[in-house]
PDB file of C-alpha atoms in Angstrom:
ATOM      1  CA  MET N   1      10.212   8.177  -6.386  1.00 43.00           C
ATOM      2  CA  ALA N   2      10.698  10.615  -3.575  1.00 45.00           C
ATOM      3  CA  LYS N   3      14.027  10.512  -1.810  1.00 52.00           C
ATOM      4  CA  TYR N   4      14.535   7.223  -0.091  1.00 61.00           C
ATOM      5  CA  HIS N   5      13.993   7.653   3.588  1.00 81.00           C
ATOM      6  CA  THR N   6      14.570   4.401   5.425  1.00 92.00           C
ATOM      7  CA  GLY N   7      14.512   3.554   9.066  1.00 95.00           C
ATOM      8  CA  ARG N   8      12.774   1.699  11.869  1.00 96.00           C
ATOM      9  CA  PHE N   9       9.210   2.306  12.931  1.00 96.00           C
ATOM     10  CA  TYR N  10       8.232   1.847  16.580  1.00 96.00           C
ATOM     11  CA  PRO N  11       4.432   1.612  16.988  1.00 97.00           C
ATOM     12  CA  GLU N  12       2.620   3.184  19.897  1.00 96.00           C
ATOM     13  CA  ASN N  13      -0.199   0.627  19.636  1.00 97.00           C
ATOM     14  CA  ARG N  14       1.935  -2.475  19.879  1.00 97.00           C
ATOM     15  CA  GLU N  15      -1.060  -4.795  20.294  1.00 97.00           C
ATOM     16  CA  LYS N  16      -2.149  -4.034  16.705  1.00 97.00           C
ATOM     17  CA  TYR N  17       1.133  -5.196  15.151  1.00 98.00           C
ATOM     18  CA  ILE N  18       1.082  -8.893  14.170  1.00 97.00           C
ATOM     19  CA  GLY N  19       4.392  -9.144  12.294  1.00 93.00           C
ATOM     20  CA  ASP N  20       7.291 -11.323  13.398  1.00 91.00           C
ATOM     21  CA  ASN N  21       9.445  -8.749  15.174  1.00 91.00           C
ATOM     22  CA  ILE N  22       7.914  -5.529  16.428  1.00 94.00           C
ATOM     23  CA  ASN N  23      11.378  -4.053  17.025  1.00 93.00           C
ATOM     24  CA  LYS N  24      12.441  -4.522  13.393  1.00 94.00           C
ATOM     25  CA  ILE N  25       9.656  -2.812  11.433  1.00 96.00           C
ATOM     26  CA  THR N  26      11.538  -1.265   8.525  1.00 95.00           C
ATOM     27  CA  TYR N  27      10.130   1.407   6.249  1.00 95.00           C
ATOM     28  CA  ARG N  28      11.883   1.922   2.924  1.00 93.00           C
ATOM     29  CA  SER N  29      10.425   5.306   1.960  1.00 92.00           C
ATOM     30  CA  SER N  30       8.702   8.269   3.538  1.00 89.00           C
ATOM     31  CA  TRP N  31       5.510   6.952   1.940  1.00 90.00           C
ATOM     32  CA  GLU N  32       5.840   3.628   3.742  1.00 94.00           C
ATOM     33  CA  TYR N  33       6.520   5.539   6.958  1.00 93.00           C
ATOM     34  CA  LYS N  34       3.230   7.436   6.473  1.00 91.00           C
ATOM     35  CA  LEU N  35       1.400   4.138   6.005  1.00 93.00           C
ATOM     36  CA  CYS N  36       3.027   2.711   9.159  1.00 95.00           C
ATOM     37  CA  GLU N  37       1.767   5.747  11.069  1.00 94.00           C
ATOM     38  CA  MET N  38      -1.724   5.337   9.667  1.00 94.00           C
ATOM     39  CA  CYS N  39      -1.823   1.623  10.497  1.00 96.00           C
ATOM     40  CA  ASP N  40      -0.646   2.312  14.034  1.00 96.00           C
ATOM     41  CA  GLN N  41      -2.986   5.237  14.719  1.00 95.00           C
ATOM     42  CA  HIS N  42      -6.164   4.662  12.700  1.00 94.00           C
ATOM     43  CA  PRO N  43      -8.979   3.334  14.908  1.00 94.00           C
ATOM     44  CA  ASN N  44     -10.450   1.154  12.126  1.00 95.00           C
ATOM     45  CA  ILE N  45      -7.230  -0.774  11.587  1.00 96.00           C
ATOM     46  CA  VAL N  46      -7.410  -3.835  13.820  1.00 97.00           C
ATOM     47  CA  PHE N  47      -4.124  -5.551  12.920  1.00 98.00           C
ATOM     48  CA  TRP N  48      -1.230  -4.900  10.590  1.00 98.00           C
ATOM     49  CA  ALA N  49       2.208  -6.152   9.661  1.00 98.00           C
ATOM     50  CA  SER N  50       5.057  -4.947   7.479  1.00 97.00           C
ATOM     51  CA  GLU N  51       6.873  -7.253   5.032  1.00 96.00           C
ATOM     52  CA  SER N  52       5.420 -10.287   6.775  1.00 96.00           C
ATOM     53  CA  LEU N  53       4.470 -12.396   3.773  1.00 95.00           C
ATOM     54  CA  SER N  54       6.371 -13.963   0.883  1.00 97.00           C
ATOM     55  CA  ILE N  55       4.730 -14.938  -2.413  1.00 98.00           C
ATOM     56  CA  LYS N  56       6.538 -16.923  -5.116  1.00 98.00           C
ATOM     57  CA  TYR N  57       6.406 -15.497  -8.648  1.00 98.00           C
ATOM     58  CA  ARG N  58       8.211 -16.021 -11.938  1.00 98.00           C
ATOM     59  CA  HIS N  59      10.591 -13.168 -12.748  1.00 98.00           C
ATOM     60  CA  PRO N  60       9.676 -11.967 -16.260  1.00 98.00           C
ATOM     61  CA  PHE N  61      13.271 -11.461 -17.419  1.00 97.00           C
ATOM     62  CA  THR N  62      15.236 -14.268 -15.747  1.00 97.00           C
ATOM     63  CA  LYS N  63      12.286 -16.722 -15.781  1.00 98.00           C
ATOM     64  CA  LYS N  64      13.430 -17.895 -12.327  1.00 98.00           C
ATOM     65  CA  ILE N  65      11.106 -18.332  -9.385  1.00 98.00           C
ATOM     66  CA  SER N  66      11.614 -15.416  -6.998  1.00 98.00           C
ATOM     67  CA  ASN N  67      10.050 -14.149  -3.779  1.00 98.00           C
ATOM     68  CA  TYR N  68       7.778 -11.137  -3.679  1.00 98.00           C
ATOM     69  CA  VAL N  69       7.416  -9.558  -0.239  1.00 98.00           C
ATOM     70  CA  PRO N  70       4.472  -7.131  -0.177  1.00 98.00           C
ATOM     71  CA  ASP N  71       4.876  -4.002   1.934  1.00 97.00           C
ATOM     72  CA  PHE N  72       1.864  -4.365   4.245  1.00 98.00           C
ATOM     73  CA  PHE N  73      -0.710  -6.822   5.518  1.00 98.00           C
ATOM     74  CA  ILE N  74      -3.696  -4.962   7.007  1.00 97.00           C
ATOM     75  CA  VAL N  75      -6.917  -6.038   8.721  1.00 98.00           C
ATOM     76  CA  TYR N  76      -9.485  -3.274   9.138  1.00 97.00           C
ATOM     77  CA  VAL N  77     -13.147  -2.668   9.850  1.00 96.00           C
ATOM     78  CA  ASP N  78     -15.239  -0.419   7.604  1.00 93.00           C
ATOM     79  CA  SER N  79     -17.890   2.072   8.727  1.00 91.00           C
ATOM     80  CA  ARG N  80     -20.553  -0.660   8.697  1.00 94.00           C
ATOM     81  CA  GLY N  81     -18.521  -2.971  10.921  1.00 95.00           C
ATOM     82  CA  ARG N  82     -17.430  -5.366   8.155  1.00 96.00           C
ATOM     83  CA  LYS N  83     -13.921  -6.748   8.524  1.00 97.00           C
ATOM     84  CA  TYR N  84     -11.532  -6.844   5.550  1.00 97.00           C
ATOM     85  CA  THR N  85      -8.001  -8.070   5.008  1.00 98.00           C
ATOM     86  CA  GLU N  86      -5.693  -6.482   2.433  1.00 97.00           C
ATOM     87  CA  ILE N  87      -2.210  -6.801   1.115  1.00 98.00           C
ATOM     88  CA  VAL N  88      -0.918  -3.326   0.262  1.00 97.00           C
ATOM     89  CA  GLU N  89       2.032  -2.394  -1.935  1.00 97.00           C
ATOM     90  CA  VAL N  90       3.462   1.151  -1.951  1.00 96.00           C
ATOM     91  CA  LYS N  91       5.080   2.170  -5.247  1.00 95.00           C
ATOM     92  CA  PRO N  92       5.789   5.351  -7.193  1.00 94.00           C
ATOM     93  CA  MET N  93       3.464   6.009 -10.113  1.00 93.00           C
ATOM     94  CA  GLU N  94       6.402   5.541 -12.531  1.00 95.00           C
ATOM     95  CA  GLN N  95       6.666   1.901 -11.443  1.00 96.00           C
ATOM     96  CA  ALA N  96       2.948   1.226 -11.101  1.00 95.00           C
ATOM     97  CA  ASN N  97       1.470   2.700 -14.270  1.00 94.00           C
ATOM     98  CA  PRO N  98       2.964   2.236 -17.768  1.00 94.00           C
ATOM     99  CA  ASN N  99       1.752   5.685 -18.845  1.00 94.00           C
ATOM    100  CA  TYR N 100       4.163   7.294 -16.369  1.00 94.00           C
ATOM    101  CA  ALA N 101       7.121   4.939 -16.863  1.00 94.00           C
ATOM    102  CA  LYS N 102       9.438   7.045 -19.023  1.00 94.00           C
ATOM    103  CA  SER N 103      12.938   5.736 -18.268  1.00 96.00           C
ATOM    104  CA  LYS N 104      14.178   2.273 -19.177  1.00 97.00           C
ATOM    105  CA  LYS N 105      14.646   1.532 -15.460  1.00 96.00           C
ATOM    106  CA  ASP N 106      11.039   2.481 -14.655  1.00 96.00           C
ATOM    107  CA  LYS N 107       9.705   0.468 -17.599  1.00 97.00           C
ATOM    108  CA  GLU N 108      11.618  -2.609 -16.429  1.00 98.00           C
ATOM    109  CA  ALA N 109      10.425  -2.069 -12.851  1.00 97.00           C
ATOM    110  CA  PHE N 110       6.841  -1.836 -14.106  1.00 97.00           C
ATOM    111  CA  VAL N 111       7.140  -5.172 -15.957  1.00 98.00           C
ATOM    112  CA  ILE N 112       8.623  -6.877 -12.884  1.00 98.00           C
ATOM    113  CA  ASN N 113       5.978  -5.330 -10.618  1.00 98.00           C
ATOM    114  CA  GLN N 114       3.199  -6.527 -12.924  1.00 98.00           C
ATOM    115  CA  ALA N 115       4.492 -10.094 -12.644  1.00 98.00           C
ATOM    116  CA  LYS N 116       4.585  -9.800  -8.846  1.00 98.00           C
ATOM    117  CA  TRP N 117       1.153  -8.236  -8.632  1.00 98.00           C
ATOM    118  CA  GLU N 118      -0.560 -10.706 -10.948  1.00 98.00           C
ATOM    119  CA  THR N 119       0.718 -13.545  -8.767  1.00 98.00           C
ATOM    120  CA  ALA N 120      -0.316 -11.638  -5.622  1.00 98.00           C
ATOM    121  CA  LYS N 121      -3.837 -11.153  -7.007  1.00 98.00           C
ATOM    122  CA  VAL N 122      -4.180 -14.908  -7.573  1.00 98.00           C
ATOM    123  CA  TYR N 123      -2.856 -15.571  -4.057  1.00 98.00           C
ATOM    124  CA  CYS N 124      -5.298 -13.038  -2.562  1.00 98.00           C
ATOM    125  CA  LYS N 125      -8.261 -14.426  -4.469  1.00 98.00           C
ATOM    126  CA  LYS N 126      -7.515 -17.919  -3.113  1.00 98.00           C
ATOM    127  CA  LYS N 127      -7.301 -16.536   0.439  1.00 97.00           C
ATOM    128  CA  GLY N 128     -10.346 -14.284   0.131  1.00 97.00           C
ATOM    129  CA  ILE N 129      -8.416 -11.082   0.740  1.00 97.00           C
ATOM    130  CA  ARG N 130      -7.898  -7.871  -1.208  1.00 97.00           C
ATOM    131  CA  PHE N 131      -4.841  -6.524  -2.989  1.00 98.00           C
ATOM    132  CA  ARG N 132      -4.156  -2.803  -3.348  1.00 96.00           C
ATOM    133  CA  ILE N 133      -1.379  -0.695  -4.853  1.00 96.00           C
ATOM    134  CA  ILE N 134      -0.883   2.731  -3.312  1.00 94.00           C
ATOM    135  CA  THR N 135       1.037   5.494  -5.104  1.00 91.00           C
ATOM    136  CA  GLU N 136       1.800   9.121  -4.291  1.00 86.00           C
ATOM    137  CA  ALA N 137      -1.476  10.011  -6.007  1.00 83.00           C
ATOM    138  CA  ASN N 138      -3.305   8.164  -3.210  1.00 83.00           C
ATOM    139  CA  ILE N 139      -1.125   9.461  -0.381  1.00 78.00           C
ATOM    140  CA  PHE N 140      -0.785  13.131  -1.298  1.00 69.00           C
ATOM    141  CA  ASN N 141      -3.323  15.609  -2.647  1.00 62.00           C
ATOM    142  CA  ASN N 142      -2.570  17.972  -5.506  1.00 55.00           C
ATOM    143  CA  THR N 143       0.254  16.054  -7.153  1.00 50.00           C
ATOM    144  CA  LYS N 144       0.671  15.778 -10.896  1.00 50.00           C
ATOM    145  CA  TYR N 145      -0.745  12.251 -10.573  1.00 44.00           C
ATOM    146  CA  SER N 146      -3.669  12.925  -8.227  1.00 42.00           C
ATOM    147  CA  LYS N 147      -5.705  14.940 -10.718  1.00 52.00           C
ATOM    148  CA  GLY N 148      -7.257  11.809 -12.258  1.00 49.00           C
ATOM    149  CA  ILE N 149      -7.919  10.034  -8.969  1.00 43.00           C
ATOM    150  CA  LYS N 150     -11.552  10.088  -7.877  1.00 46.00           C
ATOM    151  CA  LYS N 151     -11.989  10.794  -4.217  1.00 44.00           C
ATOM    152  CA  ASN N 152     -14.813   9.271  -2.211  1.00 39.00           C
ATOM    153  CA  ARG N 153     -16.133  12.635  -1.138  1.00 38.00           C
ATOM    154  CA  PRO N 154     -19.424  14.301  -1.937  1.00 34.00           C
ATOM    155  CA  LYS N 155     -19.106  17.190  -4.367  1.00 38.00           C
ATOM    156  CA  THR N 156     -21.247  19.452  -2.228  1.00 36.00           C
ATOM    157  CA  ARG N 157     -22.048  19.479   1.431  1.00 37.00           C
ATOM    158  CA  ARG N 158     -25.583  19.640   2.613  1.00 35.00           C
ATOM    159  CA  ARG N 159     -26.237  22.250   5.183  1.00 36.00           C
ATOM    160  CA  TRP N 160     -29.107  21.810   7.576  1.00 36.00           C
ATOM    161  CA  HIS N 161     -30.757  24.957   8.782  1.00 35.00           C
ATOM    162  CA  MET N 162     -32.853  25.180  11.864  1.00 37.00           C
ATOM    163  CA  SER N 163     -35.925  27.373  11.462  1.00 32.00           C
TER     164      SER N 163
END
């Protein structure tokens, strides 16, 4: 993962933040900071919160029940005016995709994350909300991981000519 860059985020659009304490929004990486900025500034995001939810899951190695705290809870409106709610987790590709997990630490993190995310998917399905994992391939263009990511952009632009 990129260098850890932690700190406090102070939103400009305070009315959009629905977490417990607006003065204690903590980001744990520069990627999470970027997502905080987007949530605060994007006009289609209606509400958001950081680390506001706890989901119980069974740890795959210890077999104990543990708490999973997803990074973001986001409510947004799409271009057609439909409202959606999502839980969003920000992780490096090495911990989100087994094909990129090379070290023992990353492989273990991937297994633990899978257990968390499977439980989160069940939770989300029951609540009628979406679950999404965001990696550097989704945040940054032209990374070694972004080459396989399909973008929702047309391949060519139509140009209209006035005669």
